[in-house]
Amino acid sequence: MNGRRPFLGAFLLTAAVWAGVAVPWALTDREPAPAATPGPGALAGPNIAAEGRSRAAGRQALGMAWSSTWSATVPEGSAVPDRALGAGRCAELFTWATERSAVPRGTATAAFTLTAPEDRGLVVRSLRVVKGRKLPPPKGTDVECLGAVDRGVPQSMESWGRLSLDRPRDLKVSRAVGPGATVGGLIETRTTDCSCQWWIEVEVWEGAKKRTIRIDDAGSPFTLAPPVAGIGAPAQGGALKYGTPDVALAREDSPGDAPSEAPSVSASRLLAGNGQEMWMVADREVPEVGRLTANLDVPGAVCQRVERRLVADGALPAGRAAYAVSIADPSAREDLERVVDVSLKVKKTVREGPPPQGYGCYPAQWGLQTNDKQTEASVRLSRDTPHLPVLTGEPVQLFRETEDEPATGTVFVTVEAWDPDDAEYRFTLDVTVEDASGKRTHHTVDDAGRPFVLASRPDGMAPRHEKYAYYENGHKVG
């Protein structure tokens, strides 16, 4: 536990910044609950952070794993800005939505910390979620993040479990915390029919005294409402397992309850993996990248973090990018073979203004390594092209991982843009899927409502010619 203290202490400080104020309720069994819940930013009451008591802090979190889906309803009157939608924008959408009191739908995750008194440790024995006041069903704009991982939560924060407001129960745990030390975790809460407030109560022993500690959202209860129909098509989640970035989506009008049985197609860019170079351009310097690269002695990790930071800041891939094109067919049962055609519709533009900031990140023993090893085809952009074929008659085998999920399959294509000028290429994909009976469906695929963009990069450019070039040191396998 002592080895994790610096990381957990850092998270406590971060949680306090997130929340604006850490709000711990330290109650004995005989002490009443507070008469009124303080609002966001309220000052601590007399029994908060009392001397010799445990302390707590909590906040909403985006998600727990690459396969997580976070959805919420933003109150009416708030239009989602473009900068908060698209690939790699879940953090922006989550921040924008929570600042406007969005109500999570179906599932909510809370990140929390518990700090023991300075003079004695504590032992955590159980944890439960408590259902509070009922709320009217939220109305407004539904938002959704596919692949919703909260990267503001340290990796040392473990999941303590999943609980339900529909079937409350105590989650038995056993966590010992030394004097003045901090422990943290994540709790996922679900509901199918409750539109209500909720919070967490933790039973702890401080020496011989048993206490109940309340964890909420900076003084206010958390909120949760029943789930809504998913915004993303089944195919949009299919490529997440291959390393595509998260996808932020929005919908103003809720559809009917019945899910569609029609095939769906999506495409998303693959992020760099271990041993792969990363090239991007940005309209401005991104200071956060400098902090990420302050210690380049962590091979196989820095370049991926740099790329995610640049994607979230709106930077564009340059030179070469690989894309996963996913097909999902909920109606497929026995016939799981498909034939796929893919072509691009391309628009070339020349960037105006000063040259962009070029970023390159090169792992140990770097060479021309990209994540297109399994690519079925590669195409090079050079001009406006109404119809640029990429794949013709490509066989695809669909697979069904579980009985209640649609059958899915994925093909991979690489797009290149090597030009001496400041060109940018915007393109969409035309995808045709044909089943064994000859039935064909046509799909126009873009990046969450906008074209894909690939910036040009001078052919043969060496890292020394880039504005910012970073090299990972060392080499580690396993």
XYZ file of C-alpha atoms in Angstrom:
478
model
C 0.000 0.000 0.000
C 2.829 2.396 0.873
C 4.222 1.964 -2.626
C 0.983 3.337 -4.060
C 0.745 6.274 -1.634
C 2.370 8.874 -3.943
C 0.019 7.974 -6.777
C -3.105 7.921 -4.610
C -2.083 11.136 -2.876
C -1.695 12.743 -6.284
C -5.160 11.560 -7.236
C -6.661 13.018 -4.066
C -5.236 16.404 -4.971
C -6.505 15.981 -8.529
C -9.943 14.954 -7.267
C -10.115 18.071 -5.145
C -9.348 20.179 -8.190
C -11.977 18.300 -10.224
C -14.597 18.692 -7.564
C -13.749 22.241 -6.577
C -13.934 21.088 -2.949
C -13.568 17.689 -1.298
C -16.803 16.890 0.514
C -16.486 14.118 3.089
C -19.329 13.231 5.441
C -17.922 11.389 8.456
C -20.850 10.101 10.511
C -21.106 7.778 13.475
C -24.024 5.365 13.631
C -25.816 7.736 16.015
C -25.275 10.925 14.000
C -28.089 12.032 11.671
C -27.546 12.653 8.001
C -27.280 16.318 6.988
C -30.643 18.037 6.712
C -29.868 19.472 3.291
C -27.297 18.473 0.732
C -24.929 21.356 -0.033
C -24.752 22.468 -3.630
C -21.678 22.471 -5.798
C -18.909 24.580 -4.325
C -20.621 24.838 -0.914
C -18.355 25.369 2.086
C -17.721 22.465 4.404
C -20.041 22.124 7.382
C -18.936 21.570 10.998
C -18.761 17.774 10.677
C -16.768 17.849 7.446
C -13.099 16.928 7.676
C -13.495 16.876 11.443
C -10.245 16.380 13.299
C -9.380 12.715 13.644
C -11.921 11.592 11.060
C -11.523 9.937 7.685
C -11.936 12.123 4.619
C -13.411 11.407 1.202
C -13.728 12.956 -2.242
C -15.650 11.878 -5.329
C -16.554 12.913 -8.846
C -18.213 11.533 -11.965
C -15.941 9.508 -14.235
C -16.238 8.828 -17.942
C -15.658 5.083 -18.098
C -13.620 2.111 -16.989
C -12.467 0.258 -20.123
C -11.962 0.670 -23.872
C -15.258 -1.167 -24.406
C -17.240 1.181 -22.133
C -20.143 3.246 -23.434
C -21.113 6.411 -21.583
C -24.367 8.155 -22.409
C -26.216 11.090 -20.870
C -28.946 13.612 -21.568
C -28.010 17.296 -21.612
C -30.876 19.624 -20.587
C -32.780 21.357 -23.375
C -31.324 24.552 -24.773
C -27.693 23.441 -25.074
C -26.358 22.681 -28.552
C -23.279 20.443 -28.593
C -20.317 22.312 -30.173
C -18.468 20.685 -33.065
C -15.230 20.612 -31.098
C -16.812 18.127 -28.681
C -17.872 15.583 -31.329
C -15.962 13.108 -33.455
C -13.094 10.652 -33.031
C -10.947 11.172 -29.951
C -13.316 13.763 -28.443
C -14.963 11.849 -25.592
C -13.099 13.829 -22.929
C -14.305 17.117 -24.442
C -17.895 15.902 -24.703
C -17.858 14.557 -21.143
C -16.516 17.842 -19.763
C -18.988 19.917 -21.768
C -21.952 17.736 -20.754
C -21.156 17.472 -17.038
C -20.647 21.238 -16.796
C -24.273 21.531 -17.976
C -25.656 19.067 -15.423
C -26.136 16.235 -17.901
C -27.846 13.181 -16.397
C -26.107 9.847 -17.139
C -28.328 7.183 -18.700
C -28.332 3.540 -17.642
C -24.819 3.444 -16.187
C -22.738 5.929 -14.214
C -19.188 5.639 -12.892
C -17.858 7.438 -9.832
C -14.178 7.887 -8.955
C -13.451 8.371 -5.257
C -10.708 8.489 -2.642
C -10.690 7.756 1.086
C -8.005 9.187 3.369
C -7.366 7.803 6.852
C -6.860 10.071 9.872
C -3.265 11.122 10.531
C -3.173 9.415 13.922
C -4.624 6.030 12.995
C -5.513 3.904 10.005
C -8.834 2.682 8.780
C -10.283 -0.550 7.408
C -12.988 -0.433 4.734
C -15.547 -3.203 5.287
C -18.465 -2.538 2.946
C -19.800 -0.159 0.344
C -23.271 0.505 -1.041
C -25.107 2.929 -3.293
C -28.049 4.767 -1.780
C -31.084 5.834 -3.770
C -32.097 9.429 -3.121
C -34.886 11.703 -4.298
C -36.749 10.814 -7.501
C -36.192 13.083 -10.492
C -38.347 13.715 -13.574
C -37.026 11.913 -16.663
C -34.465 14.200 -18.318
C -35.268 15.834 -21.648
C -32.848 17.355 -24.091
C -29.942 16.221 -26.273
C -28.676 12.672 -25.883
C -24.888 12.323 -26.042
C -22.793 9.193 -26.174
C -19.148 8.136 -26.016
C -18.012 4.817 -27.471
C -14.789 3.552 -25.950
C -15.271 5.867 -22.994
C -12.130 5.618 -20.854
C -11.492 8.404 -18.359
C -7.817 9.156 -18.896
C -7.889 11.625 -16.028
C -8.148 8.680 -13.623
C -4.759 7.137 -12.729
C -4.257 3.569 -13.880
C -3.585 2.631 -10.246
C -7.270 3.260 -9.492
C -8.962 -0.120 -9.446
C -12.594 -0.996 -9.923
C -14.261 -1.882 -6.643
C -17.292 -3.395 -8.312
C -20.660 -2.843 -9.972
C -23.831 -2.048 -8.075
C -27.483 -1.509 -9.015
C -30.032 1.038 -7.822
C -32.767 -1.424 -8.784
C -31.459 -4.170 -6.467
C -29.515 -2.486 -3.641
C -26.984 -4.591 -1.763
C -23.866 -4.163 0.336
C -20.608 -4.807 -1.453
C -18.327 -6.543 1.052
C -14.697 -5.450 0.775
C -11.576 -5.516 2.889
C -9.164 -2.621 2.415
C -6.676 -1.564 5.091
C -5.295 1.982 4.902
C -2.404 3.210 7.050
C -2.499 6.442 9.075
C -2.781 9.426 6.772
C -2.714 7.199 3.671
C -5.204 7.282 0.820
C -6.998 4.565 -1.116
C -9.057 5.178 -4.244
C -11.287 3.326 -6.630
C -14.105 3.310 -9.141
C -17.702 2.207 -8.652
C -20.084 1.569 -11.527
C -23.791 2.018 -10.797
C -26.616 0.815 -13.043
C -30.373 1.204 -13.338
C -33.122 0.193 -15.736
C -36.047 2.195 -14.343
C -34.869 4.718 -11.723
C -34.604 8.434 -12.521
C -33.165 9.602 -9.232
C -30.332 10.945 -7.135
C -27.800 8.608 -5.550
C -24.607 8.558 -3.547
C -22.165 6.096 -2.035
C -21.936 5.110 1.628
C -18.798 3.384 2.879
C -18.594 1.546 6.184
C -15.157 1.898 7.796
C -13.532 1.101 11.112
C -11.216 3.747 12.547
C -9.540 1.800 15.283
C -12.473 0.582 17.418
C -14.986 3.061 15.988
C -17.314 2.206 13.140
C -18.240 5.097 10.852
C -20.246 5.705 7.697
C -18.622 7.962 5.128
C -20.693 9.480 2.361
C -19.177 10.016 -1.091
C -21.015 12.264 -3.527
C -20.294 14.660 -6.381
C -18.600 17.627 -4.663
C -21.423 18.012 -2.159
C -24.330 17.167 -4.486
C -25.780 13.701 -5.084
C -24.921 11.893 -8.275
C -27.807 11.464 -10.744
C -28.873 8.607 -13.003
C -31.812 7.895 -15.332
C -32.930 4.836 -17.323
C -30.981 3.986 -20.482
C -31.909 5.322 -23.913
C -31.434 3.764 -27.332
C -27.815 3.866 -28.440
C -26.754 6.630 -30.806
C -23.915 4.817 -32.511
C -24.624 2.120 -35.071
C -23.468 -1.406 -34.104
C -20.550 -1.127 -36.524
C -19.172 1.956 -34.761
C -18.097 -0.043 -31.748
C -16.590 -2.852 -33.800
C -13.251 -1.179 -34.518
C -12.452 -0.116 -30.945
C -10.722 -3.421 -30.252
C -8.194 -2.708 -33.021
C -6.902 0.539 -31.525
C -9.229 3.190 -32.936
C -9.861 6.281 -30.775
C -13.053 6.825 -28.838
C -16.011 8.362 -30.668
C -18.222 11.169 -29.294
C -21.775 11.366 -30.697
C -24.940 13.407 -30.157
C -28.634 13.088 -31.039
C -31.366 15.657 -30.528
C -34.371 13.434 -31.231
C -34.653 10.024 -29.605
C -35.571 7.193 -32.011
C -38.106 4.453 -31.430
C -37.366 1.662 -28.977
C -36.936 -1.082 -31.581
C -33.298 -1.502 -32.690
C -32.670 -1.595 -36.428
C -31.918 -4.940 -38.086
C -30.282 -3.270 -41.103
C -26.548 -3.650 -41.750
C -24.332 -0.765 -40.645
C -20.819 0.292 -41.621
C -18.327 2.555 -39.869
C -14.712 3.584 -40.373
C -12.191 5.013 -37.944
C -8.488 5.725 -37.929
C -6.203 3.375 -36.061
C -3.881 4.935 -33.524
C -0.205 4.048 -33.395
C 0.831 0.954 -31.488
C 4.098 -0.213 -30.006
C 7.044 0.266 -32.353
C 5.138 2.520 -34.755
C 5.843 6.070 -35.800
C 3.362 8.861 -35.342
C 3.076 11.905 -37.636
C 0.634 14.744 -37.025
C 0.253 18.469 -37.669
C -1.394 21.056 -35.410
C -2.405 24.671 -35.913
C -0.629 25.625 -32.692
C 1.947 24.328 -30.283
C 0.423 21.853 -27.820
C 2.264 22.379 -24.497
C 0.869 19.174 -22.985
C 2.986 17.174 -25.432
C 6.151 18.604 -23.890
C 5.097 17.343 -20.478
C 4.331 13.885 -21.843
C 7.751 13.671 -23.461
C 9.670 15.016 -20.467
C 10.775 11.448 -19.719
C 11.296 9.435 -22.872
C 12.767 6.439 -21.076
C 9.423 4.617 -21.198
C 9.532 2.762 -24.514
C 6.335 1.800 -26.269
C 4.164 4.262 -24.354
C 5.185 7.854 -25.024
C 4.287 7.988 -28.719
C 0.815 6.583 -28.085
C 0.159 9.143 -25.358
C 1.430 11.966 -27.542
C -0.868 10.923 -30.374
C -3.932 10.736 -28.117
C -3.177 14.195 -26.732
C -2.813 15.643 -30.223
C -6.010 13.947 -31.452
C -7.941 15.390 -28.515
C -6.532 18.828 -29.364
C -7.764 18.633 -32.962
C -4.430 17.882 -34.644
C -4.507 16.045 -37.986
C -2.750 12.836 -39.016
C -0.128 13.461 -41.684
C 1.438 11.452 -44.473
C -0.096 8.072 -43.822
C -2.987 6.678 -41.788
C -4.603 3.272 -41.463
C -8.379 2.884 -41.110
C -10.557 0.055 -39.853
C -13.769 -0.345 -41.861
C -16.246 -2.343 -39.771
C -19.415 -4.058 -40.987
C -22.179 -5.166 -38.612
C -25.311 -7.090 -39.588
C -27.812 -7.836 -36.774
C -29.953 -9.928 -39.156
C -27.119 -12.293 -40.164
C -27.701 -15.801 -38.820
C -26.310 -18.609 -40.995
C -25.010 -16.661 -44.001
C -21.938 -14.874 -42.628
C -19.992 -14.256 -45.835
C -19.994 -10.817 -47.419
C -18.367 -9.132 -50.406
C -17.274 -5.518 -49.864
C -16.387 -2.662 -52.220
C -14.729 0.475 -50.805
C -13.995 3.728 -52.617
C -13.153 7.273 -51.531
C -14.670 10.632 -52.424
C -11.866 13.145 -52.030
C -11.670 16.933 -51.772
C -8.208 18.560 -51.842
C -7.632 21.933 -50.189
C -4.523 24.050 -49.635
C -4.017 25.291 -46.108
C -4.002 29.060 -45.683
C -1.962 30.987 -43.176
C 1.328 30.035 -41.518
C 2.672 26.479 -41.805
C 1.350 24.064 -39.172
C 3.359 22.681 -36.273
C 4.703 19.275 -37.330
C 4.934 16.510 -34.721
C 6.757 13.228 -35.061
C 7.310 10.555 -32.438
C 9.722 7.717 -33.111
C 9.998 4.602 -30.947
C 13.194 2.706 -30.305
C 14.801 1.137 -33.391
C 12.380 3.070 -35.564
C 11.901 2.414 -39.231
C 8.889 2.794 -41.481
C 6.486 0.869 -39.275
C 2.775 1.588 -39.395
C -0.301 -0.180 -38.122
C -1.390 -1.323 -41.581
C 0.236 -4.768 -41.484
C -3.135 -6.404 -41.965
C -4.245 -3.910 -44.603
C -6.150 -5.277 -47.580
C -5.364 -2.268 -49.766
C -3.523 1.055 -49.885
C -4.361 4.189 -51.853
C -2.473 7.441 -52.429
C -4.198 10.829 -52.507
C -3.011 13.418 -55.008
C -6.016 15.377 -56.274
C -9.803 15.795 -56.078
C -11.223 12.418 -57.012
C -14.985 11.845 -57.235
C -14.479 8.086 -57.126
C -11.159 6.548 -56.052
C -11.449 2.729 -55.758
C -9.708 1.094 -52.818
C -11.202 -2.404 -52.565
C -13.286 -4.248 -55.140
C -14.926 -7.602 -54.413
C -13.122 -8.065 -51.099
C -14.405 -11.181 -49.217
C -15.269 -10.588 -45.564
C -16.251 -13.185 -42.986
C -18.557 -11.961 -40.236
C -18.226 -13.271 -36.693
C -20.656 -13.251 -33.792
C -18.967 -13.109 -30.371
C -22.186 -13.506 -28.369
C -25.687 -14.517 -29.331
C -27.232 -11.137 -28.525
C -24.702 -9.091 -30.535
C -24.701 -8.471 -34.292
C -22.285 -10.368 -36.508
C -19.329 -8.132 -37.379
C -16.308 -8.108 -39.660
C -13.520 -5.606 -40.362
C -11.250 -4.740 -43.282
C -8.270 -2.401 -43.096
C -7.142 0.197 -45.615
C -4.223 2.625 -45.663
C -4.489 6.137 -47.095
C -1.334 8.126 -47.983
C -0.775 11.814 -48.756
C 2.773 12.751 -49.799
C 2.872 16.240 -51.273
C 5.443 19.042 -51.188
C 2.791 21.705 -50.501
C 0.478 22.391 -47.555
C -2.316 20.213 -48.882
C -5.082 18.678 -46.820
C -7.383 15.959 -48.077
C -10.934 15.563 -46.852
C -12.664 12.355 -47.823
C -15.596 10.074 -47.141
C -15.936 6.379 -47.896
C -18.495 4.751 -50.171
C -18.982 1.171 -49.017
C -21.132 -1.486 -50.711
C -21.875 -4.749 -48.893
C -23.296 -7.759 -50.753
C -24.556 -10.951 -49.119
C -24.700 -14.451 -50.614
C -28.190 -13.868 -52.055
C -26.943 -10.893 -54.092
C -28.638 -8.280 -51.914
C -26.529 -5.113 -51.814
C -26.578 -2.230 -49.330
C -24.782 1.090 -49.886
C -23.262 3.184 -47.117
C -21.597 6.597 -46.985
C -19.152 6.613 -44.075
C -17.578 9.662 -42.407
C -15.983 10.631 -39.096
C -18.978 11.133 -36.791
C -20.673 13.580 -39.158
C -17.640 15.218 -40.773
C -15.122 14.101 -43.420
C -11.919 12.326 -42.539
C -8.890 14.607 -42.899
C -5.330 13.654 -43.807
C -2.627 16.310 -44.094
C 0.150 15.991 -46.634
C 3.734 15.377 -45.602
C 6.742 15.893 -47.885
C 7.932 12.523 -49.166
C 11.277 11.611 -47.674
C 11.107 14.116 -44.816
C 13.505 13.201 -42.034
C 12.714 13.726 -38.331
C 15.227 16.575 -38.089
C 13.032 18.595 -40.471
C 10.019 18.441 -38.184
C 9.175 21.203 -35.759
C 8.845 18.750 -32.878
C 10.442 15.303 -33.126
C 10.623 12.968 -30.133
C 12.544 9.720 -29.760
C 11.810 7.008 -27.253
C 14.916 5.554 -25.657
C 15.600 1.946 -24.868
C 13.702 -1.081 -26.043
C 11.505 -3.372 -24.018
C 9.560 -6.472 -24.995
C 7.019 -8.111 -22.743
